[in-house]
Amino acid sequence: MELCRATLSRAPFLPAAPPSLPVRDFRKRRVVCLSSGKSESTESPKDTQMVVSVTGATGFIGRRLVQKLLADKHKVRVLTRSITKARFVFPVENFPEIIIAEEEEWKKCIEGSNAVVNLAGMPISTRWSPEIKKEIMQSRINVTSKVVDLINHTNAEVRPSVLVSATAIGYYGTSETQVFDETSPSGNDYLSEVCREWETKAHNVDNGVRLVLIRIGVVLGKDGAKMIPLFMMFAGGPLGTGNQWFSWIHLDDLVNLICQSLTNPSYKGVINGTAPNPVRLSEMCDQLGQVIGRPSWLPVPDFAIKAVLGEGASIVLEGQRVLPAKAKELGFSYKYPYVKDALKAIVREL
């Protein structure tokens, strides 16, 4: 599991493109997305079938989201800046129904999509040089600005009705004593600034498009389970004091929250993408040790983390207690409300 604050997420649906449309040709780098001036036929056996365009689809969250959307019989358009990576993650023999679009094709794919999910952003769990900090910021606001601009310039008849855009709980800053929910003000550190700029760009979307901003916490899932090998070698333990709050969410719950945001018009505005029971990092490590059957006995001191990550060490040495008040108000059902159950599920997948 990545020890960072985040992997820093109505109208009648348009059915899929006609079967005869040549949506993908792997002999070329370009793709063809349906782009007409009128809605497609609504003669679909499932009137809730969606066409969803996704940025950041090749990432930790995006991969699981795409799989979920396909399992639910929706159509997926992967908006990528690296077609090579996208084809590696979604090989045509396993994902023949997916459309992969490079940046020059994003506009055609967004036209006729019912929804857009924006997950793009450079990972933050690295040493922060001035250049890296600039890239962390720009990778988020540039893609978000591009997506919003393309939506706003799409004809209303084929414009997506909802934009679900990721942001992060880093918005709130850090504290060992405060409790944050969606109404809490922003903090004043670097990641707070990134999240404010990120969200501001998303807010520029046309008023007729329902906007959902998901402030994502630490996402737990098999592909992010980097601490488990340490425990298997009897070397796992909390980072720093262990007193920092760990506001987490299991990957499956986050993906379900995104899917609910796509289909339920009651989901709008800011929603914290965290589980209802945050824990201190020391408790999380204890729970992981119990699940693995290994002791959590070797904490990693602050100075060692700072030596590796520099200023970026703040993402693991500081935390915040974030509650998903909006999701609970909306009646969202968590599959994994407690961290021990989430960890057990991850270990079963390994």
Coordinates of C-alpha atoms in Angstrom, one line a residue:
M1 CA 0.0 0.0 0.0
E2 CA 1.4 3.4 -0.9
L3 CA 2.1 5.4 2.2
C4 CA 1.0 8.7 0.8
R5 CA -2.1 10.8 1.2
A6 CA -3.5 9.8 -2.1
T7 CA -2.4 8.2 -5.3
L8 CA -1.4 12.0 -5.7
S9 CA -12.5 11.5 -8.2
R10 CA -28.4 11.8 -14.6
A11 CA -29.1 12.8 -17.8
P12 CA -30.3 10.0 -20.2
F13 CA -27.3 7.9 -21.2
L14 CA -26.0 7.6 -24.7
P15 CA -25.6 4.0 -25.8
A16 CA -22.5 2.7 -27.5
A17 CA -21.3 3.2 -31.0
P18 CA -22.8 1.0 -33.8
P19 CA -21.0 -2.3 -34.1
S20 CA -19.9 -1.5 -37.6
L21 CA -17.9 1.5 -36.5
P22 CA -14.1 0.9 -36.8
V23 CA -13.3 2.1 -33.4
R24 CA -9.8 0.6 -33.2
D25 CA -7.1 -0.2 -35.7
F26 CA -3.8 -1.5 -34.2
R27 CA -2.0 -1.1 -37.5
K28 CA -2.0 2.6 -36.8
R29 CA -1.5 4.8 -33.7
R30 CA -4.8 6.7 -34.2
V31 CA -8.2 5.6 -33.1
V32 CA -11.7 6.6 -34.2
C33 CA -14.2 7.7 -31.7
L34 CA -17.8 8.4 -32.5
S35 CA -18.3 12.1 -33.1
S36 CA -21.6 13.1 -34.6
G37 CA -23.9 16.0 -34.1
K38 CA -26.8 14.0 -32.7
S39 CA -27.4 11.4 -30.0
E40 CA -27.0 7.7 -30.9
S41 CA -29.9 5.3 -31.0
T42 CA -31.3 4.5 -27.5
E43 CA -32.4 1.0 -28.5
S44 CA -30.2 -0.7 -25.9
P45 CA -31.3 -3.6 -23.6
K46 CA -29.8 -1.7 -20.7
D47 CA -30.8 2.0 -20.6
T48 CA -28.2 2.5 -17.9
Q49 CA -25.2 1.5 -20.1
M50 CA -22.7 4.3 -20.2
V51 CA -19.8 5.4 -22.3
V52 CA -17.0 6.6 -20.0
S53 CA -13.8 8.3 -20.9
V54 CA -11.0 7.9 -18.3
T55 CA -7.7 9.7 -17.8
G56 CA -5.1 8.0 -15.6
A57 CA -6.6 4.7 -16.6
T58 CA -3.2 2.9 -16.5
G59 CA -2.6 3.8 -12.9
F60 CA -3.3 1.9 -9.7
I61 CA -6.9 3.2 -9.4
G62 CA -7.6 3.5 -13.1
R63 CA -6.9 -0.1 -13.9
R64 CA -9.3 -1.4 -11.4
L65 CA -11.9 1.2 -12.4
V66 CA -11.7 0.1 -16.1
Q67 CA -12.2 -3.5 -15.1
K68 CA -15.2 -2.6 -13.0
L69 CA -16.8 -0.5 -15.7
L70 CA -16.3 -3.3 -18.2
A71 CA -17.7 -5.9 -15.8
D72 CA -20.8 -3.7 -15.4
K73 CA -21.2 -3.7 -19.3
H74 CA -20.2 -0.1 -19.8
K75 CA -18.0 1.2 -22.7
V76 CA -14.6 2.6 -21.8
R77 CA -12.4 5.1 -23.7
V78 CA -8.9 5.3 -22.3
L79 CA -7.5 8.9 -22.7
T80 CA -3.7 8.5 -22.6
R81 CA -0.5 10.4 -23.2
S82 CA 1.4 7.2 -23.7
I83 CA -0.3 4.8 -26.1
T84 CA 2.5 2.3 -25.6
K85 CA 1.9 2.1 -21.9
A86 CA -1.9 1.9 -22.4
R87 CA -1.6 -1.0 -24.9
F88 CA 0.7 -2.8 -22.4
V89 CA -1.8 -2.4 -19.6
F90 CA -4.8 -3.1 -21.7
P91 CA -3.6 -5.6 -24.4
V92 CA -6.1 -5.9 -27.3
E93 CA -6.4 -9.7 -26.8
N94 CA -7.7 -9.2 -23.3
F95 CA -9.5 -5.9 -23.7
P96 CA -10.8 -5.8 -27.3
E97 CA -13.7 -3.5 -26.5
I98 CA -11.6 -0.7 -25.1
I99 CA -10.9 2.4 -27.2
I100 CA -7.4 3.8 -26.6
A101 CA -7.0 7.5 -27.6
E102 CA -3.9 9.7 -27.8
E103 CA -4.2 13.4 -26.9
E104 CA -5.2 14.5 -30.3
E105 CA -8.1 12.1 -30.2
W106 CA -9.4 13.0 -26.8
K107 CA -11.9 15.5 -28.1
K108 CA -13.6 12.9 -30.4
C109 CA -13.8 10.4 -27.5
I110 CA -15.2 12.9 -25.0
E111 CA -17.9 13.8 -27.6
G112 CA -20.6 11.2 -27.1
S113 CA -19.3 10.0 -23.8
N114 CA -21.8 10.1 -21.0
A115 CA -19.2 10.7 -18.3
V116 CA -15.5 11.5 -17.8
V117 CA -13.4 10.3 -14.9
N118 CA -10.2 12.3 -14.4
L119 CA -7.5 10.4 -12.4
A120 CA -4.3 11.6 -14.1
G121 CA -1.4 12.8 -12.0
M122 CA 2.3 12.1 -11.3
P123 CA 2.8 9.9 -8.2
I124 CA 4.0 12.0 -5.2
S125 CA 5.9 9.3 -3.2
T126 CA 9.3 10.3 -4.4
R127 CA 12.0 12.8 -3.4
W128 CA 10.8 16.3 -4.0
S129 CA 13.2 18.4 -6.0
P130 CA 11.9 21.8 -7.3
E131 CA 11.5 20.2 -10.7
I132 CA 9.5 17.2 -9.3
K133 CA 7.3 19.6 -7.3
K134 CA 6.5 21.5 -10.4
E135 CA 5.7 18.3 -12.3
I136 CA 3.5 17.1 -9.5
M137 CA 1.5 20.3 -9.8
Q138 CA 1.5 20.6 -13.6
S139 CA 0.6 16.9 -14.3
R140 CA -2.6 17.5 -12.4
I141 CA -3.7 20.9 -13.4
N142 CA -2.7 20.6 -17.1
V143 CA -4.7 17.4 -17.7
T144 CA -7.7 18.7 -15.7
S145 CA -7.7 21.9 -17.6
K146 CA -7.5 20.1 -20.9
V147 CA -10.4 17.8 -20.0
V148 CA -12.6 20.6 -18.8
D149 CA -11.9 22.7 -21.9
L150 CA -12.8 19.8 -24.2
I151 CA -16.0 19.2 -22.3
N152 CA -17.0 22.8 -22.3
H153 CA -16.4 23.0 -26.1
T154 CA -18.4 19.9 -26.9
N155 CA -21.8 20.4 -28.4
A156 CA -24.5 20.1 -25.7
E157 CA -26.2 17.2 -27.5
V158 CA -23.1 15.0 -27.1
R159 CA -21.5 16.6 -24.0
P160 CA -20.9 14.3 -21.0
S161 CA -23.4 14.9 -18.2
V162 CA -20.9 14.2 -15.3
L163 CA -17.2 14.8 -14.6
V164 CA -15.7 12.8 -11.7
S165 CA -12.3 14.4 -10.9
A166 CA -9.8 13.1 -8.4
T167 CA -8.2 15.3 -5.8
A168 CA -6.7 14.3 -2.4
I169 CA -7.1 14.7 1.3
G170 CA -3.8 16.6 1.2
Y171 CA -6.2 19.5 0.7
Y172 CA -6.8 19.7 4.5
G173 CA -3.1 19.9 5.5
T174 CA -1.9 17.8 8.5
S175 CA -2.8 17.5 12.1
E176 CA -2.6 14.9 14.9
T177 CA -5.6 16.4 16.8
Q178 CA -8.1 17.9 14.3
V179 CA -10.8 16.0 12.5
F180 CA -11.6 17.0 8.9
D181 CA -14.6 16.5 6.7
E182 CA -15.8 18.0 3.4
T183 CA -16.6 21.4 5.1
S184 CA -13.2 21.9 6.6
P185 CA -10.9 24.6 5.2
S186 CA -7.8 24.0 3.2
G187 CA -4.4 23.7 4.8
N188 CA -1.4 25.9 4.0
D189 CA 1.4 23.4 2.9
Y190 CA 2.5 22.4 -0.5
L191 CA 0.1 19.5 -1.1
S192 CA -2.8 21.7 0.1
E193 CA -1.8 24.2 -2.6
V194 CA -1.7 21.4 -5.2
C195 CA -5.1 20.2 -4.3
R196 CA -6.6 23.8 -4.3
E197 CA -5.2 24.4 -7.8
W198 CA -6.4 21.0 -9.0
E199 CA -9.9 21.5 -7.8
T200 CA -10.1 25.1 -9.1
K201 CA -9.4 23.8 -12.6
A202 CA -12.2 21.2 -12.3
H203 CA -14.6 23.8 -11.1
N204 CA -14.3 25.6 -14.4
V205 CA -16.4 22.9 -16.1
D206 CA -19.8 24.1 -17.5
N207 CA -22.6 24.5 -15.0
G208 CA -24.7 22.0 -16.9
V209 CA -22.2 19.2 -16.1
R210 CA -22.5 17.6 -12.7
L211 CA -19.1 17.8 -11.0
V212 CA -17.9 15.3 -8.3
L213 CA -14.6 16.0 -6.7
I214 CA -13.3 12.9 -4.7
R215 CA -10.6 13.8 -2.2
I216 CA -8.8 10.5 -2.1
G217 CA -7.0 9.1 1.0
V218 CA -4.4 6.4 1.2
V219 CA -5.6 3.7 -1.2
L220 CA -5.0 0.1 0.0
G221 CA -4.9 -2.7 -2.6
K222 CA -2.8 -5.6 -3.8
D223 CA -0.7 -3.7 -6.3
G224 CA 0.1 -1.1 -3.6
A225 CA 1.0 -3.5 -0.9
K226 CA 4.7 -2.6 -0.6
M227 CA 4.9 -3.0 3.2
I228 CA 3.9 -6.7 3.2
P229 CA 7.3 -8.0 2.1
L230 CA 8.9 -6.1 5.0
F231 CA 6.6 -7.8 7.5
M232 CA 7.3 -11.2 6.0
M233 CA 11.0 -10.6 6.8
F234 CA 10.2 -9.5 10.4
A235 CA 11.2 -6.0 9.5
G236 CA 7.9 -4.1 9.3
G237 CA 6.9 -1.3 11.5
P238 CA 5.5 2.2 11.7
L239 CA 7.2 5.1 10.0
G240 CA 8.3 7.9 12.3
T241 CA 6.4 8.1 15.6
G242 CA 3.4 6.1 14.4
N243 CA 1.1 8.6 15.9
Q244 CA 0.2 10.2 12.6
W245 CA -3.3 9.6 11.4
F246 CA -3.8 7.2 8.5
S247 CA -7.0 8.0 6.5
W248 CA -7.3 5.1 4.2
I249 CA -9.7 3.4 1.8
H250 CA -9.7 0.0 0.1
L251 CA -9.3 0.1 -3.7
D252 CA -12.6 -1.7 -4.2
D253 CA -14.5 0.8 -2.1
L254 CA -12.9 3.8 -3.9
V255 CA -13.8 2.3 -7.3
N256 CA -17.4 1.7 -6.1
L257 CA -17.6 5.3 -4.9
I258 CA -16.5 6.5 -8.3
C259 CA -19.1 4.3 -10.0
Q260 CA -21.8 5.6 -7.7
S261 CA -20.7 9.1 -8.5
L262 CA -21.1 8.4 -12.2
T263 CA -24.7 7.0 -12.0
N264 CA -26.3 8.7 -8.9
P265 CA -27.3 12.4 -9.5
S266 CA -27.3 12.9 -5.7
Y267 CA -23.5 12.6 -5.7
K268 CA -22.2 16.1 -6.4
G269 CA -19.5 18.5 -5.1
V270 CA -16.7 17.3 -2.8
I271 CA -16.8 13.8 -1.4
N272 CA -14.0 12.4 0.8
G273 CA -12.8 9.1 -0.6
T274 CA -11.8 7.6 2.7
A275 CA -13.1 4.8 4.9
P276 CA -15.3 5.7 7.9
N277 CA -12.7 4.4 10.5
P278 CA -9.3 6.1 10.1
V279 CA -6.5 4.7 12.3
R280 CA -3.1 5.9 13.6
L281 CA -0.3 4.5 11.6
S282 CA 1.0 2.4 14.5
E283 CA -2.4 0.7 14.7
M284 CA -2.4 0.0 11.0
C285 CA 1.0 -1.6 11.2
D286 CA -0.1 -3.7 14.2
Q287 CA -3.1 -4.9 12.3
L288 CA -1.0 -5.7 9.3
G289 CA 1.4 -7.6 11.4
Q290 CA -1.5 -9.7 12.9
V291 CA -2.9 -10.4 9.5
I292 CA 0.5 -11.5 8.1
G293 CA 1.4 -13.3 11.3
R294 CA 4.6 -11.3 11.8
P295 CA 5.4 -8.8 14.6
S296 CA 5.5 -5.0 13.9
W297 CA 8.7 -4.4 15.8
L298 CA 11.0 -2.2 13.8
P299 CA 9.9 1.4 13.4
V300 CA 11.7 3.5 10.7
P301 CA 13.0 6.7 12.3
D302 CA 12.2 10.2 10.9
F303 CA 15.7 11.0 9.9
A304 CA 16.0 7.9 7.7
I305 CA 12.8 8.7 5.8
K306 CA 13.9 12.4 5.4
A307 CA 17.3 11.2 4.1
V308 CA 15.5 9.3 1.3
L309 CA 12.5 11.6 0.5
G310 CA 13.6 15.0 1.7
E311 CA 10.6 17.4 1.8
G312 CA 8.5 14.6 0.4
A313 CA 8.9 12.7 3.7
S314 CA 5.9 14.8 4.9
I315 CA 3.6 12.5 3.1
V316 CA 4.4 9.6 5.4
L317 CA 5.5 11.4 8.6
E318 CA 2.5 13.7 8.9
G319 CA -1.2 12.7 8.5
Q320 CA -4.7 13.8 9.0
R321 CA -7.9 12.3 10.4
V322 CA -10.4 12.6 7.6
L323 CA -14.0 11.4 7.8
P324 CA -16.3 10.7 4.8
A325 CA -19.3 12.7 6.1
K326 CA -20.8 13.2 2.6
A327 CA -20.5 9.5 1.6
K328 CA -22.2 8.4 4.8
E329 CA -24.9 11.0 4.3
L330 CA -25.5 9.6 0.8
G331 CA -25.8 6.1 2.2
F332 CA -22.7 4.8 0.5
S333 CA -22.1 1.2 1.6
Y334 CA -18.5 0.3 2.4
K335 CA -17.3 -3.3 1.8
Y336 CA -14.3 -2.7 4.0
P337 CA -15.1 -0.1 6.8
Y338 CA -12.4 -1.5 9.1
V339 CA -8.7 -1.6 8.2
K340 CA -8.2 -5.2 9.4
D341 CA -10.8 -6.5 7.0
A342 CA -9.3 -4.5 4.2
L343 CA -5.8 -5.9 5.0
K344 CA -7.1 -9.5 5.2
A345 CA -8.7 -9.1 1.7
I346 CA -5.4 -7.8 0.3
V347 CA -3.4 -10.6 1.7
R348 CA -5.8 -13.2 0.3
E349 CA -5.1 -11.7 -3.2
L350 CA -1.3 -12.0 -2.9

